[in-house]
mmCIF file of C-alpha atoms in Angstrom:
data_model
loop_
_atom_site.group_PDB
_atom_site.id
_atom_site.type_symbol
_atom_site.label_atom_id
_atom_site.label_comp_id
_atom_site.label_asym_id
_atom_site.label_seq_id
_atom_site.Cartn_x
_atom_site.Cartn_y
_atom_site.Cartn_z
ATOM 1 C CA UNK F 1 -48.129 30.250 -16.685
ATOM 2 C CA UNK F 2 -50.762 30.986 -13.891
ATOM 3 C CA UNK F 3 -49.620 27.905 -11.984
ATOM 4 C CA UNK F 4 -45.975 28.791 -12.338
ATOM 5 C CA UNK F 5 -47.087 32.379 -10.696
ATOM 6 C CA UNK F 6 -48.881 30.617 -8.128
ATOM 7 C CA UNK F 7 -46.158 28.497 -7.182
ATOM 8 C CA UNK F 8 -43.540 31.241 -7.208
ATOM 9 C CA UNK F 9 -46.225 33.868 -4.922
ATOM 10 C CA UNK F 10 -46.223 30.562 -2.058
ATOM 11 C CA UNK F 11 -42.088 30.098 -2.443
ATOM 12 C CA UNK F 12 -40.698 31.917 0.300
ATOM 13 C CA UNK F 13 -38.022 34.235 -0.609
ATOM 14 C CA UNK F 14 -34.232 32.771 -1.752
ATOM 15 C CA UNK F 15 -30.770 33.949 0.380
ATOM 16 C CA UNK F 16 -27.760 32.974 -0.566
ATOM 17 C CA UNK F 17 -27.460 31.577 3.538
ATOM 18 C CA UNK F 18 -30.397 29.286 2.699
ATOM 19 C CA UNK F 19 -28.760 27.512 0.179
ATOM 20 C CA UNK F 20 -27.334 24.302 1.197
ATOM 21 C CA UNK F 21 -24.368 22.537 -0.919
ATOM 22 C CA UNK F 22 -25.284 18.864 -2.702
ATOM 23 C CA UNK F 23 -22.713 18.730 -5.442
ATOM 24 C CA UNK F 24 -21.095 20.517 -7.913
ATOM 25 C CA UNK F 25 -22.654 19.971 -11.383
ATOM 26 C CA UNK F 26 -19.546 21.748 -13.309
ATOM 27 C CA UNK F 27 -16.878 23.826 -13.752
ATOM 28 C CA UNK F 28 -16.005 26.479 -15.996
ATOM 29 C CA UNK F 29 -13.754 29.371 -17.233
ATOM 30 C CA UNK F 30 -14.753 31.533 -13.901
ATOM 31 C CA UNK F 31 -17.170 29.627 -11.955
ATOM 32 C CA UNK F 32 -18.630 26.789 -10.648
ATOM 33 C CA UNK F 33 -22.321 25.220 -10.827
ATOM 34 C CA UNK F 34 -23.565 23.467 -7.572
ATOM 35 C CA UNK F 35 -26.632 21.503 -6.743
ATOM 36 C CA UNK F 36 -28.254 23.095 -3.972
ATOM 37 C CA UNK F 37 -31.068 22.437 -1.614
ATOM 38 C CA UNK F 38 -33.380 25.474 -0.732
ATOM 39 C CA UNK F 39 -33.503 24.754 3.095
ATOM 40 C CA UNK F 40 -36.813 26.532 3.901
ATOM 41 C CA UNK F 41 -38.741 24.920 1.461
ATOM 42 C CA UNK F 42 -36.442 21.930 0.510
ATOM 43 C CA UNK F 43 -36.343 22.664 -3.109
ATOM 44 C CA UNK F 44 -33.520 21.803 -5.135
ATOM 45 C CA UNK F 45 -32.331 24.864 -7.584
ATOM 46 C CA UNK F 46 -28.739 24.832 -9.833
ATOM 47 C CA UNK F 47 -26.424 27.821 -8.107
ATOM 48 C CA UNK F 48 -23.955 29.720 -10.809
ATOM 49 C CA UNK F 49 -21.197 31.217 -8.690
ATOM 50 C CA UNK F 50 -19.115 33.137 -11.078
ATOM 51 C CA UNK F 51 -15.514 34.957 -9.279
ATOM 52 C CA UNK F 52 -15.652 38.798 -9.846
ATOM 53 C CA UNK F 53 -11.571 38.816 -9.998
ATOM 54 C CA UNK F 54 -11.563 36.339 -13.294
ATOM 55 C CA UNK F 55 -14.546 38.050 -14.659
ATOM 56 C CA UNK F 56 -12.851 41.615 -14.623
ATOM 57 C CA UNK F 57 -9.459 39.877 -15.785
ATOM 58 C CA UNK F 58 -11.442 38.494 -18.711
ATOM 59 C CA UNK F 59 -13.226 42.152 -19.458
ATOM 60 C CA UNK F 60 -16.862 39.740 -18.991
ATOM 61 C CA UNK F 61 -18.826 42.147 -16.770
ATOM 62 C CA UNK F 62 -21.128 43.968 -19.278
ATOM 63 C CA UNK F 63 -21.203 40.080 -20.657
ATOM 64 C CA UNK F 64 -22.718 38.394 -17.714
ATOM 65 C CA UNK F 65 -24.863 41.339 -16.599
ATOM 66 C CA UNK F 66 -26.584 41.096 -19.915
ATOM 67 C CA UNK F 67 -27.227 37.947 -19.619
ATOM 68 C CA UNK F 68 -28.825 38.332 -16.242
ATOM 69 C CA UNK F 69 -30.652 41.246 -17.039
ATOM 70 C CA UNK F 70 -32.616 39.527 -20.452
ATOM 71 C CA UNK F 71 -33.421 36.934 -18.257
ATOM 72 C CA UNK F 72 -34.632 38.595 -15.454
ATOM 73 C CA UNK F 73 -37.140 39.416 -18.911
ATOM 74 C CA UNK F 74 -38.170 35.972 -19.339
ATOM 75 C CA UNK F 75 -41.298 33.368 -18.368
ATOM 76 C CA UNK F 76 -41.894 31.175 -20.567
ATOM 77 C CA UNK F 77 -41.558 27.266 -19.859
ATOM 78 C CA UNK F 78 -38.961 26.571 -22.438
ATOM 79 C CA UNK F 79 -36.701 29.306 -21.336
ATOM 80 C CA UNK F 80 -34.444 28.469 -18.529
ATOM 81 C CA UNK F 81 -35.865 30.462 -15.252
ATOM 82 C CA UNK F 82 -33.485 32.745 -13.183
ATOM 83 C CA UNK F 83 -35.028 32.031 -9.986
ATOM 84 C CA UNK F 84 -32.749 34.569 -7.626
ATOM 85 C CA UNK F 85 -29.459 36.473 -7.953
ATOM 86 C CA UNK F 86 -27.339 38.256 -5.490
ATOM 87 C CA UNK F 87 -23.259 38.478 -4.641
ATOM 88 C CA UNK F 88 -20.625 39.299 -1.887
ATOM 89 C CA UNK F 89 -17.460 40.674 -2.645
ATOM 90 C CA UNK F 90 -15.855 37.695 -4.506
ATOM 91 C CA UNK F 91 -18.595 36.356 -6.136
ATOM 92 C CA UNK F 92 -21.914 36.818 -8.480
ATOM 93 C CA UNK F 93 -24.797 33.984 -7.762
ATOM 94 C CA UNK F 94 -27.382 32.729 -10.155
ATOM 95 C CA UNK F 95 -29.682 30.487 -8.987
ATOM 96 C CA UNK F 96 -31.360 28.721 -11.988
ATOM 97 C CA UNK F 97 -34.045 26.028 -11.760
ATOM 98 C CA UNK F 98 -32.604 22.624 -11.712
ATOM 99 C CA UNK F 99 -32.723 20.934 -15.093
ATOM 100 C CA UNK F 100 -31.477 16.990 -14.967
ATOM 101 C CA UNK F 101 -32.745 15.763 -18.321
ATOM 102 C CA UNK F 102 -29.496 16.014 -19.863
ATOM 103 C CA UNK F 103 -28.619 17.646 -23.420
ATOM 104 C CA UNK F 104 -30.807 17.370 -26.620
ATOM 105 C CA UNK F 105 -27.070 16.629 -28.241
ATOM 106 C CA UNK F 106 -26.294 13.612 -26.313
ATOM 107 C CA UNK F 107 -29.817 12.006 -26.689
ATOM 108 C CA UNK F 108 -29.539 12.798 -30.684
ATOM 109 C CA UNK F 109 -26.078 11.467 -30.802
ATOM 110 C CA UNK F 110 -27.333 7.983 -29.008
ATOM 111 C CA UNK F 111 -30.436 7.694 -31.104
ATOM 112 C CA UNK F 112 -28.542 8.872 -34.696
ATOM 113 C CA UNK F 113 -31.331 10.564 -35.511
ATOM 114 C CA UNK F 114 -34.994 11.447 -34.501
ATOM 115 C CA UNK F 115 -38.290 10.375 -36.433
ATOM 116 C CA UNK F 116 -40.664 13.071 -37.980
ATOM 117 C CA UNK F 117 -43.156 12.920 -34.938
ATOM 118 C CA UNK F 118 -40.015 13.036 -32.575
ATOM 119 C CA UNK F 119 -38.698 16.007 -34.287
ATOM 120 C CA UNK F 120 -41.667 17.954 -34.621
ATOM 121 C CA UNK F 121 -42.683 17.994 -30.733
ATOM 122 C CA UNK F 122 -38.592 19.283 -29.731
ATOM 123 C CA UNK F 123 -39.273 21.956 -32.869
ATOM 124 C CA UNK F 124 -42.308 22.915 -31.299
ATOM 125 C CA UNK F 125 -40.321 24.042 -27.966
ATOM 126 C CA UNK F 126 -38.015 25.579 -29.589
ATOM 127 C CA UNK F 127 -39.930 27.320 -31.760
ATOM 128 C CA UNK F 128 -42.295 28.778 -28.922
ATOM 129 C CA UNK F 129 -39.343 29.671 -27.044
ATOM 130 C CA UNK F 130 -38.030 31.866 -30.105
ATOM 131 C CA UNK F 131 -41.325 33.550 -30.540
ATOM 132 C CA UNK F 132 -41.663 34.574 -26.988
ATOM 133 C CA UNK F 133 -38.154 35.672 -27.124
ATOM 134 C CA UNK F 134 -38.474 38.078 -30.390
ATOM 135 C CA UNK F 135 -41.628 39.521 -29.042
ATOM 136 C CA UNK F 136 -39.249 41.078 -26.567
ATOM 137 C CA UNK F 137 -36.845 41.865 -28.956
ATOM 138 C CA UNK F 138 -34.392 39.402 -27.838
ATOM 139 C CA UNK F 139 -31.811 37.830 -29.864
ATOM 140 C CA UNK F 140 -30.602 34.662 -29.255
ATOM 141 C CA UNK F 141 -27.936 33.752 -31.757
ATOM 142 C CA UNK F 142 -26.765 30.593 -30.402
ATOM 143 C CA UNK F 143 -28.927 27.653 -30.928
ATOM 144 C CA UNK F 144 -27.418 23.922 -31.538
ATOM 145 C CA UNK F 145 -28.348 21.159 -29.054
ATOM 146 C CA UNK F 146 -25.648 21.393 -26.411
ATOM 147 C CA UNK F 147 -28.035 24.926 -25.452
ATOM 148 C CA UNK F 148 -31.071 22.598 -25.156
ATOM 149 C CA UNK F 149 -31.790 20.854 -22.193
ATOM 150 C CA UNK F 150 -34.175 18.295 -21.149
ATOM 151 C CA UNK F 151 -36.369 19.213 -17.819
ATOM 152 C CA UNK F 152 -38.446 16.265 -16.155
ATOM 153 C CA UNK F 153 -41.354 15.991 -18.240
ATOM 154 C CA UNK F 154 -39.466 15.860 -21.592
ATOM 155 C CA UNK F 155 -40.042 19.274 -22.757
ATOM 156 C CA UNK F 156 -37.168 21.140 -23.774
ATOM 157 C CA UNK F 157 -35.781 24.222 -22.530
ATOM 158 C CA UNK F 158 -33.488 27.183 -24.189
ATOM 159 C CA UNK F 159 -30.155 27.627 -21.943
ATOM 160 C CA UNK F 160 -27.508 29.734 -22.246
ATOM 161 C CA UNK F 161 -27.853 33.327 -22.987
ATOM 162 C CA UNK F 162 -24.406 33.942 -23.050
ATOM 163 C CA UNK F 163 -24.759 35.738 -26.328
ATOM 164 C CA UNK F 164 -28.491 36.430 -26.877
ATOM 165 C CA UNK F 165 -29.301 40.106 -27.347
ATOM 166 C CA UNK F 166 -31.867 42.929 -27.724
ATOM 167 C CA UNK F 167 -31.866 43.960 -30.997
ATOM 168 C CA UNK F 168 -34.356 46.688 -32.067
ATOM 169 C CA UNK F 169 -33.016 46.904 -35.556
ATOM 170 C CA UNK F 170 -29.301 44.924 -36.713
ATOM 171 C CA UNK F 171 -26.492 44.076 -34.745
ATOM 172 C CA UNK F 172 -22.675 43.158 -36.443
ATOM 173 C CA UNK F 173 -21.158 40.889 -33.930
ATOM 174 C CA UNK F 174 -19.839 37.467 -34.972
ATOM 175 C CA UNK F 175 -21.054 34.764 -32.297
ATOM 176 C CA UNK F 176 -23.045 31.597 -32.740
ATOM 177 C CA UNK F 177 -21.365 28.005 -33.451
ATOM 178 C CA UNK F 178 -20.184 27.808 -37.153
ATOM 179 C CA UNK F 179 -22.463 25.111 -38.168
ATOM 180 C CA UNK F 180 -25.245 27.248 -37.393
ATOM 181 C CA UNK F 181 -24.398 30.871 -38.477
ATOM 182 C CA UNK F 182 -26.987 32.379 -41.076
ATOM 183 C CA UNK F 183 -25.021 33.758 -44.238
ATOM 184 C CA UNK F 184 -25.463 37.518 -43.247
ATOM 185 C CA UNK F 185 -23.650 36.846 -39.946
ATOM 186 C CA UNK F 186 -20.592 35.389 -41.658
ATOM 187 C CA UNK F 187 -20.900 38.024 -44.120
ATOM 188 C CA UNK F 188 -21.060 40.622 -41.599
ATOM 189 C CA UNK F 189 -23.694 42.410 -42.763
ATOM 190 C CA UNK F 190 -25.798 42.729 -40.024
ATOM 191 C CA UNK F 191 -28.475 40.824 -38.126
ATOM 192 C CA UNK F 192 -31.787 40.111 -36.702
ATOM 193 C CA UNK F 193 -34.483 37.689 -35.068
ATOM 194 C CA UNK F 194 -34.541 35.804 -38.681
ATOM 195 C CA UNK F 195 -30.729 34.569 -38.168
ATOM 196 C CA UNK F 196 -32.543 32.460 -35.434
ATOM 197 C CA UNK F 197 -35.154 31.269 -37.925
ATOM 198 C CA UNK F 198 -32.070 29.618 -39.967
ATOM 199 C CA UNK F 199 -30.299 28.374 -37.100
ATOM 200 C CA UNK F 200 -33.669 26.835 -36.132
ATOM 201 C CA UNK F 201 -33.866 25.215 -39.570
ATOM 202 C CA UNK F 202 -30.478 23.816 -39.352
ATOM 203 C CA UNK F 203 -31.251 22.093 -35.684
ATOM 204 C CA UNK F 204 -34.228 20.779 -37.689
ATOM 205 C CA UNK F 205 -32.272 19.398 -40.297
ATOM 206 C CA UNK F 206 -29.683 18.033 -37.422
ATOM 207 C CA UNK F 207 -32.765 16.081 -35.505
ATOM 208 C CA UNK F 208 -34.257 14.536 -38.961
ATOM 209 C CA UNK F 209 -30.786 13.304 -40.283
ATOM 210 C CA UNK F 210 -28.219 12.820 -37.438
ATOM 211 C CA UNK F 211 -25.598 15.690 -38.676
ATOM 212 C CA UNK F 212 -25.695 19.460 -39.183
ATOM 213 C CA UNK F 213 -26.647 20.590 -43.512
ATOM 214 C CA UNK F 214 -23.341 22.375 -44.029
ATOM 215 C CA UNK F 215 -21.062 20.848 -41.247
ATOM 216 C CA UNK F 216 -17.318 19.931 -42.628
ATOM 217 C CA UNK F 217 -14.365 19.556 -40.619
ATOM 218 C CA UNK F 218 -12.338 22.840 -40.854
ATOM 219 C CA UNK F 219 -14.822 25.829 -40.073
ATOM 220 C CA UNK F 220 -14.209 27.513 -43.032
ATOM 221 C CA UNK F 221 -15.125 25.089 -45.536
ATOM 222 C CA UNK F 222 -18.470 25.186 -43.363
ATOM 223 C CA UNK F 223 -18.982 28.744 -43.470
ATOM 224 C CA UNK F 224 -18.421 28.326 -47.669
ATOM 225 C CA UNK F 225 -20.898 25.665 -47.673
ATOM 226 C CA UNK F 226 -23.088 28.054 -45.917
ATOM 227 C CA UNK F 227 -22.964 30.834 -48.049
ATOM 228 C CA UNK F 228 -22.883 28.505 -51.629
ATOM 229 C CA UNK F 229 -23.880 24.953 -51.408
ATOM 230 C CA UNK F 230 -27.486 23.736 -51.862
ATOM 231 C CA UNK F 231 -28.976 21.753 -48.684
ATOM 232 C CA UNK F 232 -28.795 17.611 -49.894
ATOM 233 C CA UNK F 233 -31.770 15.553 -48.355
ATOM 234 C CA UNK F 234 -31.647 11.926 -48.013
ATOM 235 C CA UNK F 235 -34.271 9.863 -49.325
ATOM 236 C CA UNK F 236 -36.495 9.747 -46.408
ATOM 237 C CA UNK F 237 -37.355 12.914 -46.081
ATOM 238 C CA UNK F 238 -40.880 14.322 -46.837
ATOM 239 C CA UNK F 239 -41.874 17.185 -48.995
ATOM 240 C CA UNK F 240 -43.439 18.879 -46.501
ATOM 241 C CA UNK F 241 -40.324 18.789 -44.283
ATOM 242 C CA UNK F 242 -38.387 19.245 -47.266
ATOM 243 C CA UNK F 243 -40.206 22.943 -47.715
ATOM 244 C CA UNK F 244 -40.265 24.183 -44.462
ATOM 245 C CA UNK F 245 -36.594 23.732 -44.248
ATOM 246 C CA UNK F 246 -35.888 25.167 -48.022
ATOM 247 C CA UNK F 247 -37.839 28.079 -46.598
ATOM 248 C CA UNK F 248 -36.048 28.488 -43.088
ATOM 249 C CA UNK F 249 -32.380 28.276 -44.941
ATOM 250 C CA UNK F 250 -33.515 30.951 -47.387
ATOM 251 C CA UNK F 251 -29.872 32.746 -47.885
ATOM 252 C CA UNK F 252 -31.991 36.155 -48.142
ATOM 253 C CA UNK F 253 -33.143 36.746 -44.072
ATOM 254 C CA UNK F 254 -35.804 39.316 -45.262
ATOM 255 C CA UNK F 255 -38.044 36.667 -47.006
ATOM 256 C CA UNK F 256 -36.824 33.428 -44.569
ATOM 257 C CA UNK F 257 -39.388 31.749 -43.555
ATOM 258 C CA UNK F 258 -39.952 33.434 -39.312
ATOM 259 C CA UNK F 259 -39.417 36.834 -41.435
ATOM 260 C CA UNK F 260 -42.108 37.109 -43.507
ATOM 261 C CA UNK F 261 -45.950 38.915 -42.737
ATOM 262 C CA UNK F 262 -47.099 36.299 -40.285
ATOM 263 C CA UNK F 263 -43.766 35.640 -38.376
ATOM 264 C CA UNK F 264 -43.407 32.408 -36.597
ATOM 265 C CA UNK F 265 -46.670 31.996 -37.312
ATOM 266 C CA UNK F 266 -45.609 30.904 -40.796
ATOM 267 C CA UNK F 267 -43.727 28.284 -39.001
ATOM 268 C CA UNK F 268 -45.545 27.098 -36.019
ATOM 269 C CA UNK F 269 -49.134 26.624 -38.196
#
């Protein structure tokens, strides 16, 4: 962390006119991400350009401003970094630090599944960028490995805030990818940190065995699964992983595993 601060006192500052095109990574519902080159200090960065029009048409203001604002919160190295924002009259900018590793879902899918040792290093950034995250109150509530992202060391990092949250006490809204949701959120009876703890034992699950606990094909046979069956483990799997994952899809969030006296410190020791 006192590198990264170093680093970011000796980078010049970022305008938008300094920002020189390389290619556009992708395109969405109302924007675009491009590849750009920092001119001054020719450093690459990943620039969100989101169209003000579409975003008003599609009532996403408050949306995208929430997002920006919670991670204007964040420094932590597996939590994507928003490096610089600013806009004209037609568009919002994000510029993002460039992440080329590629998704934690694509590598999973090509290996079928991940050994213990494998699994237990991704866990680990995940589950330090959760901690961080809840310290500040901040809800993520959409974790699956499409949101994970690779950066060039290996490590992971946590993308996507589209629908992370503060949350002080509960919250009611239904968001998250169905394989994923914690019972209370498909029950709709409110919500904290700890429906992150489950969703982090599912993506556990998902690296040790290749496919999600409760996944079926129509979403609601998943979300019954969710709230009634029992978790099946293969053969392979060790007691100890066994536990911590009984304990992280606990159907009760107040004594899940990440919810309990010691918080992620149950987990992460």
């Amino acid at each position: 962390r006192r590198q990264r601060q170093i680093e970011r006192a000796k980078r010049p500052p970022i305008r938008l006119d300094d920002l020189e095109l390389m290619k556009v990574l992708g395109v969405g519902t109302f924007g675009r991400v491009k590849m750009v080159r920092h001119k001054p200090s020719d450093v690459p960065y990943a620039l969100k350009c989101m169209r003000k029009g579409q975003m008003v048409a599609m009532q996403q203001v408050a949306h995208v401003m929430n997002e920006k604002n919670l991670l204007e919160m964040c420094d932590h190295p597996f939590v994507l970094s928003l490096v610089a924002s600013f806009q004209d009259d037609k568009e919002i900018y994000m510029v993002f630090d460039l992440i080329l590793g590629g998704e934690l879902f694509s590598h999973l899918r090509k290996m079928k599944r991940f050994d213990m040792e494998t699994t237990m290093f991704y866990a680990a950034c995940v589950a330090s960028a959760f901690t961080y995250l809840h310290e500040r109150k901040i809800v993520y509530r959409d974790l699956k490995p499409e949101n994970l992202l690779f950066d060039a060391d290996g490590y992971l990092k946590v993308v996507d805030f589209g629908f992370a949250k503060m949350v002080t006490d509960r919250t009611w809204t239904l968001c998250g990818t169905p394989d994923y949701l914690a019972p209370e959120v498909i029950q709709n009876k409110g919500h904290n940190a700890s429906a992150d703890w489950w969703s982090f034992g599912v993506l556990c699950y998902e690296m040790l065995v290749g496919n999600a606990p409760f996944e079926a094909e129509d979403p609601m046979e998943t979300y019954k699964n969710i709230l009634e069956t029992d978790v099946s483990y293969p053969m392979f799997f060790s007691q100890v992983a066994k536990d911590m994952i009984d304990a992280l899809l606990d159907r009760n969030p107040v004594t899940r595993l990440g919810s309990l006296g010691l918080g992620s410190l149950d987990i992460v020791e």
